[in-house]
Amino acid sequence: MNNIPWIFMGTFQNKDFDLLLNNVQIGIQNGVHGFDTAPSYKSEGVLGIVLKTLIEKGVVKREDLFISDKVDAWQMQENNGEMSQYVQDALHKMHLDYLDLVLVHWPLPEYLYATIRSLIELKEKGLIRNIGVCNVRIGHLKRILSNVGILPDFIQNEIHPLNNCDEVVNWCNEKNIKIMAYSPLCRMNKKLIESPILQELSIKYNKSIGQLILRWHLERSVMPVFMSHNPKRIVENTSIRDFSLDKNDIVRINAMNENYKIFLESKGCPGYEIH
Ligand SMILES: NC(=O)c1ccc[n+]([C@@H]2O[C@H](COP(=O)([O-])OP(=O)(O)OC[C@H]3O[C@@H](n4cnc5c(N)ncnc54)[C@H](OP(=O)(O)O)[C@@H]3O)[C@@H](O)[C@H]2O)c1
């Protein structure tokens, strides 16, 4: 695997063409080359046209981009895990020859293994480059290995200081599974904005709370998938490679964990109780 992003921009609730074109261009100019979408976000088509426009304008080359899409639960159910048609439709919609990553959005136990087998075939055909699973616990990953014979290349979980997912992060880092954090800022929950620890560190490093949190992800070898409609914040969120956090400060941010989760798919995580 090469060309792995250090950060992603997400497109959930972000499907206005002009806004996305502007924001994606600002992201690229500030070092972002990973972009994340899903059928349920209804942003695949618009993101595809935005990226095609920027490629044609010479702003970026296809080979320098890393485009992450998903297969949704209804697709797994509707086609009993056979994903070929959906992935080909997504490629057509996005004007692409291949996707860098396709993630299973929700690890529905009934269809998970058939879906991954189908994604393996698409990877062998060169239509997708990496396979991933969202909203997983270690138990899912172990069962994927024993049922399908592989571990996914990527996972994507809800990870932020209020839900640090230490166990999964350590396990995946040991196994060299790439980790993406969705809602990496916990949508700037009040507890983060008002945290005395983060306020103190913000003064110490002369960085905003958002920047500190995103840097904390990088320190743990986690790729944050942030979203912002605001060009200034896109610049802010991507200006985090000129400093690093002291070990003790990483530990202090880790200790803010309270297993708080925003999303149902993160709380409900199907099949997690079976190990
Ligand atoms: N796999 C899954 O199941 C799953 C589930 C949910 C999300 N995702 C992915 O993760 C992406 C991000 O999710 P998210 O939107 O929940 O995450 P987020 O990045 O934690 O939160 C985004 C919110 O934070 C604000 N924000 C961004 N940067 C900020 C900063 N520096 N200071 C203050 N506020 C800031 C944004 O407002 P402004 O727009 O005003 O800046 C927006 O309201 C999605 O787009 C999607 O691609 C995946």
Coordinates of C-alpha atoms and ligand atoms in Angstrom, one line a residue:
M1 CA 0.0 0.0 0.0
N2 CA 1.3 3.4 -0.8
N3 CA -0.1 6.9 -1.1
I4 CA -1.8 6.5 2.3
P5 CA -3.3 9.8 3.5
W6 CA -2.4 11.4 6.8
I7 CA -5.8 13.1 7.1
F8 CA -9.2 12.8 5.2
M9 CA -11.9 15.3 4.5
G10 CA -15.4 13.8 4.9
T11 CA -18.5 14.7 2.9
F12 CA -21.4 13.7 5.1
Q13 CA -23.9 16.5 4.8
N14 CA -21.7 18.3 2.3
K15 CA -23.1 17.9 -1.2
D16 CA -23.4 21.4 -2.6
F17 CA -21.2 21.5 -5.7
D18 CA -19.8 25.0 -5.4
L19 CA -19.1 24.8 -1.7
L20 CA -17.5 21.3 -2.1
L21 CA -15.4 22.4 -5.1
N22 CA -14.1 25.4 -3.1
N23 CA -13.5 23.4 0.1
V24 CA -11.9 20.4 -1.6
Q25 CA -9.5 22.7 -3.5
I26 CA -8.5 24.4 -0.3
G27 CA -8.0 21.0 1.3
I28 CA -5.8 19.9 -1.6
Q29 CA -3.8 23.1 -1.5
N30 CA -3.2 22.5 2.2
G31 CA -2.0 18.9 1.8
V32 CA -5.2 16.8 2.0
H33 CA -5.4 14.0 -0.6
G34 CA -7.9 11.7 1.2
F35 CA -11.6 12.2 0.6
D36 CA -14.4 10.1 2.2
T37 CA -17.9 9.5 1.0
A38 CA -20.7 6.8 1.2
P39 CA -23.9 6.0 -0.7
S40 CA -26.0 7.2 2.3
Y41 CA -24.3 10.6 2.3
K42 CA -25.6 11.1 -1.3
S43 CA -22.3 12.9 -2.0
E44 CA -20.6 10.2 -4.2
G45 CA -21.7 11.9 -7.5
V46 CA -20.9 15.4 -6.5
L47 CA -17.5 14.5 -5.0
G48 CA -16.7 12.6 -8.2
I49 CA -17.5 15.7 -10.4
V50 CA -15.6 18.0 -8.0
L51 CA -12.5 15.8 -8.2
K52 CA -12.8 15.4 -12.0
T53 CA -13.1 19.2 -12.3
L54 CA -9.9 19.7 -10.2
I55 CA -8.0 17.0 -12.2
E56 CA -9.0 18.6 -15.5
K57 CA -7.9 22.1 -14.1
G58 CA -4.5 20.6 -13.2
V59 CA -5.0 21.2 -9.5
V60 CA -4.3 17.5 -8.7
K61 CA -3.6 14.2 -10.4
R62 CA -5.8 11.2 -9.9
E63 CA -2.9 9.1 -8.7
D64 CA -2.2 11.6 -5.9
L65 CA -5.8 11.3 -4.6
F66 CA -7.1 8.6 -2.2
I67 CA -10.8 8.2 -2.5
S68 CA -12.7 6.2 0.1
D69 CA -16.3 5.0 -0.5
K70 CA -18.5 2.6 1.4
V71 CA -21.1 -0.1 0.9
D72 CA -24.2 0.4 3.0
A73 CA -26.2 -2.1 5.0
W74 CA -29.1 -2.0 2.6
Q75 CA -26.8 -3.0 -0.2
M76 CA -25.4 -5.9 1.7
Q77 CA -28.8 -7.1 2.5
E78 CA -30.4 -6.5 -0.9
N79 CA -27.7 -8.5 -2.8
N80 CA -26.7 -11.0 -0.1
G81 CA -23.2 -9.5 0.0
E82 CA -22.6 -9.4 -3.8
M83 CA -21.1 -5.9 -4.2
S84 CA -19.9 -5.9 -7.8
Q85 CA -22.8 -4.0 -9.3
Y86 CA -22.9 -1.4 -6.5
V87 CA -19.2 -0.7 -6.8
Q88 CA -19.3 -0.5 -10.6
D89 CA -22.3 2.0 -10.3
A90 CA -20.3 4.1 -7.8
L91 CA -17.3 4.2 -10.1
H92 CA -19.5 5.3 -13.0
K93 CA -21.2 7.9 -10.8
M94 CA -17.8 9.2 -9.6
H95 CA -16.1 9.1 -13.1
L96 CA -13.4 6.8 -11.7
D97 CA -11.6 3.7 -12.9
Y98 CA -10.9 2.5 -9.4
L99 CA -11.6 3.4 -5.8
D100 CA -8.7 3.5 -3.3
L101 CA -10.8 2.1 -0.5
V102 CA -14.2 0.6 0.0
L103 CA -15.4 0.2 3.5
V104 CA -18.3 -1.9 4.8
H105 CA -20.3 0.8 6.6
W106 CA -21.9 -1.4 9.1
P107 CA -20.6 -5.0 9.9
L108 CA -24.0 -6.7 9.7
P109 CA -23.0 -10.3 10.8
E110 CA -25.4 -12.0 8.4
Y111 CA -23.8 -10.5 5.3
L112 CA -20.3 -9.4 6.5
Y113 CA -18.2 -12.3 5.2
A114 CA -20.0 -12.6 1.8
T115 CA -19.5 -8.9 1.4
I116 CA -15.8 -9.0 2.2
R117 CA -15.3 -12.0 -0.2
S118 CA -17.0 -10.0 -2.9
L119 CA -14.7 -7.0 -2.1
I120 CA -11.7 -9.3 -2.3
E121 CA -12.7 -10.3 -5.9
L122 CA -13.1 -6.6 -6.8
K123 CA -9.7 -5.9 -5.4
E124 CA -8.2 -8.8 -7.4
K125 CA -9.8 -7.2 -10.5
G126 CA -8.2 -3.9 -9.7
L127 CA -11.5 -2.0 -9.2
I128 CA -10.7 -1.3 -5.6
R129 CA -7.3 -1.0 -4.0
N130 CA -8.1 -1.5 -0.3
I131 CA -10.8 -3.1 1.8
G132 CA -12.1 -1.7 5.1
V133 CA -14.8 -2.0 7.7
C134 CA -16.4 0.7 9.8
N135 CA -17.8 0.5 13.3
V136 CA -15.9 -2.5 14.4
R137 CA -14.6 -4.1 17.6
I138 CA -11.6 -6.5 17.9
G139 CA -14.1 -9.4 17.9
H140 CA -15.3 -8.5 14.4
L141 CA -11.7 -8.4 13.1
K142 CA -10.8 -11.7 14.6
R143 CA -14.0 -13.3 13.1
I144 CA -13.3 -11.8 9.7
L145 CA -9.8 -13.4 9.8
S146 CA -11.2 -16.8 10.8
N147 CA -14.1 -16.8 8.3
V148 CA -12.5 -15.1 5.3
G149 CA -8.8 -15.5 5.9
I150 CA -7.8 -11.9 5.8
L151 CA -7.8 -8.8 8.0
P152 CA -9.1 -5.6 6.4
D153 CA -6.6 -3.1 5.2
F154 CA -8.4 -0.2 7.0
I155 CA -11.0 0.3 9.8
Q156 CA -13.0 3.5 10.3
N157 CA -14.5 4.1 13.8
E158 CA -15.9 6.9 15.8
I159 CA -12.7 8.0 17.7
H160 CA -12.1 11.3 19.6
P161 CA -10.9 12.2 23.1
L162 CA -14.3 11.3 24.6
N163 CA -14.1 7.8 23.0
N164 CA -10.5 7.0 22.5
C165 CA -11.0 3.3 21.4
D166 CA -7.6 2.5 22.9
E167 CA -8.0 -1.3 22.6
V168 CA -9.0 -1.3 19.0
V169 CA -6.4 1.4 18.1
N170 CA -3.5 -0.6 19.8
W171 CA -4.6 -3.9 18.3
C172 CA -4.9 -2.4 14.7
N173 CA -1.6 -0.6 15.0
E174 CA 0.1 -3.9 16.1
K175 CA -1.5 -5.7 13.1
N176 CA -0.6 -2.8 10.7
I177 CA -4.3 -2.2 9.9
K178 CA -4.7 1.5 9.0
I179 CA -7.1 3.4 11.3
M180 CA -9.4 6.2 10.3
A181 CA -11.2 8.3 13.0
Y182 CA -14.6 9.6 12.0
S183 CA -16.1 12.5 14.0
P184 CA -12.5 13.1 15.1
L185 CA -13.5 16.4 16.8
C186 CA -16.6 14.8 18.4
R187 CA -18.3 17.7 16.5
M188 CA -16.6 20.0 18.9
N189 CA -18.6 18.8 21.9
K190 CA -18.9 21.4 24.7
K191 CA -16.9 19.1 26.9
L192 CA -13.9 19.5 24.6
I193 CA -14.3 23.2 24.1
E194 CA -14.6 23.7 27.9
S195 CA -12.0 21.2 29.0
P196 CA -9.4 22.7 31.3
I197 CA -6.7 20.3 30.0
L198 CA -7.3 21.3 26.4
Q199 CA -7.5 24.9 27.3
E200 CA -4.1 24.7 29.1
L201 CA -2.5 22.8 26.2
S202 CA -3.9 25.3 23.7
I203 CA -1.9 28.0 25.5
K204 CA 1.2 25.7 25.9
Y205 CA 1.4 24.8 22.1
N206 CA -0.2 28.0 20.8
K207 CA -2.7 25.9 18.8
S208 CA -6.5 25.8 18.8
I209 CA -8.4 23.0 20.6
G210 CA -9.3 21.6 17.2
Q211 CA -5.7 21.5 16.1
L212 CA -4.6 19.8 19.4
I213 CA -7.2 17.1 19.0
L214 CA -6.3 16.4 15.3
R215 CA -2.6 16.3 16.2
W216 CA -3.5 13.8 19.1
H217 CA -4.9 11.5 16.4
L218 CA -1.8 11.7 14.3
E219 CA 0.4 10.9 17.4
R220 CA -1.6 7.7 17.8
S221 CA -1.1 6.8 14.1
V222 CA -4.8 7.5 13.4
M223 CA -6.0 9.3 10.3
P224 CA -8.7 11.8 11.2
V225 CA -11.7 12.2 8.9
F226 CA -12.9 15.7 9.7
M227 CA -15.6 17.8 8.1
S228 CA -15.9 21.5 7.8
H229 CA -17.9 23.8 5.6
N230 CA -15.7 26.7 6.6
P231 CA -12.6 27.4 4.5
K232 CA -10.7 29.0 7.5
R233 CA -11.2 25.9 9.6
I234 CA -10.0 23.7 6.7
V235 CA -6.8 25.6 6.8
E236 CA -6.7 25.5 10.6
N237 CA -7.4 21.7 10.7
T238 CA -4.7 20.9 8.2
S239 CA -2.0 23.2 9.9
I240 CA -1.0 20.5 12.4
R241 CA 2.2 19.1 11.0
D242 CA 4.5 21.8 12.4
F243 CA 4.4 20.6 16.0
S244 CA 4.1 17.5 18.1
L245 CA 2.6 16.7 21.5
D246 CA 4.7 15.6 24.4
K247 CA 4.1 12.0 25.6
N248 CA 2.6 13.1 28.8
D249 CA 0.1 15.4 27.0
I250 CA -1.0 12.5 24.8
V251 CA -1.6 10.5 27.9
R252 CA -3.6 13.4 29.5
I253 CA -5.8 13.7 26.4
N254 CA -6.3 9.9 26.3
A255 CA -7.5 10.1 29.9
M256 CA -10.4 12.3 28.9
N257 CA -12.1 9.1 27.6
E258 CA -15.6 8.4 28.8
N259 CA -16.7 6.0 26.0
Y260 CA -19.1 8.7 24.8
K261 CA -20.4 8.0 21.3
I262 CA -22.5 10.2 19.0
F263 CA -23.6 7.7 16.4
L264 CA -26.1 4.8 16.7
E265 CA -23.9 2.7 14.4
S266 CA -21.0 3.3 16.7
K267 CA -23.1 2.5 19.9
G268 CA -25.0 -0.4 18.3
C269 CA -22.1 -1.9 16.3
P270 CA -23.9 -5.1 15.2
G271 CA -22.5 -8.4 16.2
Y272 CA -20.0 -6.9 18.7
E273 CA -21.2 -8.9 21.6
I274 CA -20.2 -12.2 19.9
H275 CA -16.5 -12.8 20.3
Ligands
LIG1 N1 -18.3 5.4 9.0 C1 -19.2 6.0 9.6 O1 -20.1 5.3 10.1 C2 -19.3 7.5 9.7 C3 -20.2 8.1 10.6 C4 -20.2 9.5 10.7 C5 -19.3 10.3 9.9 N2 -18.4 9.6 9.1 C6 -17.4 10.4 8.3 O2 -16.7 11.3 9.1 C7 -16.8 12.7 8.6 C8 -16.7 13.7 9.7 O3 -17.7 13.5 10.6 P1 -18.3 14.6 11.6 O4 -18.8 15.7 10.7 O5 -19.3 14.0 12.5 O6 -17.0 15.1 12.4 P2 -16.2 16.3 13.0 O7 -15.2 16.7 12.0 O8 -15.8 15.8 14.4 O9 -17.3 17.4 13.2 C9 -17.6 18.3 12.2 C10 -18.2 19.6 12.9 O10 -17.2 20.2 13.6 C11 -17.1 21.6 13.2 N3 -15.6 21.9 13.1 C12 -14.7 21.4 12.2 N4 -13.5 21.8 12.5 C13 -13.6 22.7 13.5 C14 -12.7 23.5 14.3 N5 -11.4 23.5 14.0 N6 -13.2 24.2 15.3 C15 -14.5 24.2 15.6 N7 -15.4 23.4 15.0 C16 -15.0 22.7 13.9 C17 -17.8 21.6 11.8 O11 -18.4 22.9 11.7 P3 -18.1 23.9 10.4 O12 -18.6 23.1 9.2 O13 -18.9 25.1 10.7 O14 -16.6 24.1 10.4 C18 -18.8 20.5 11.9 O15 -20.0 21.0 12.6 C19 -18.1 12.6 7.8 O16 -18.1 13.7 6.9 C20 -18.0 11.3 7.2 O17 -17.2 11.3 6.0 C21 -18.4 8.3 9.0

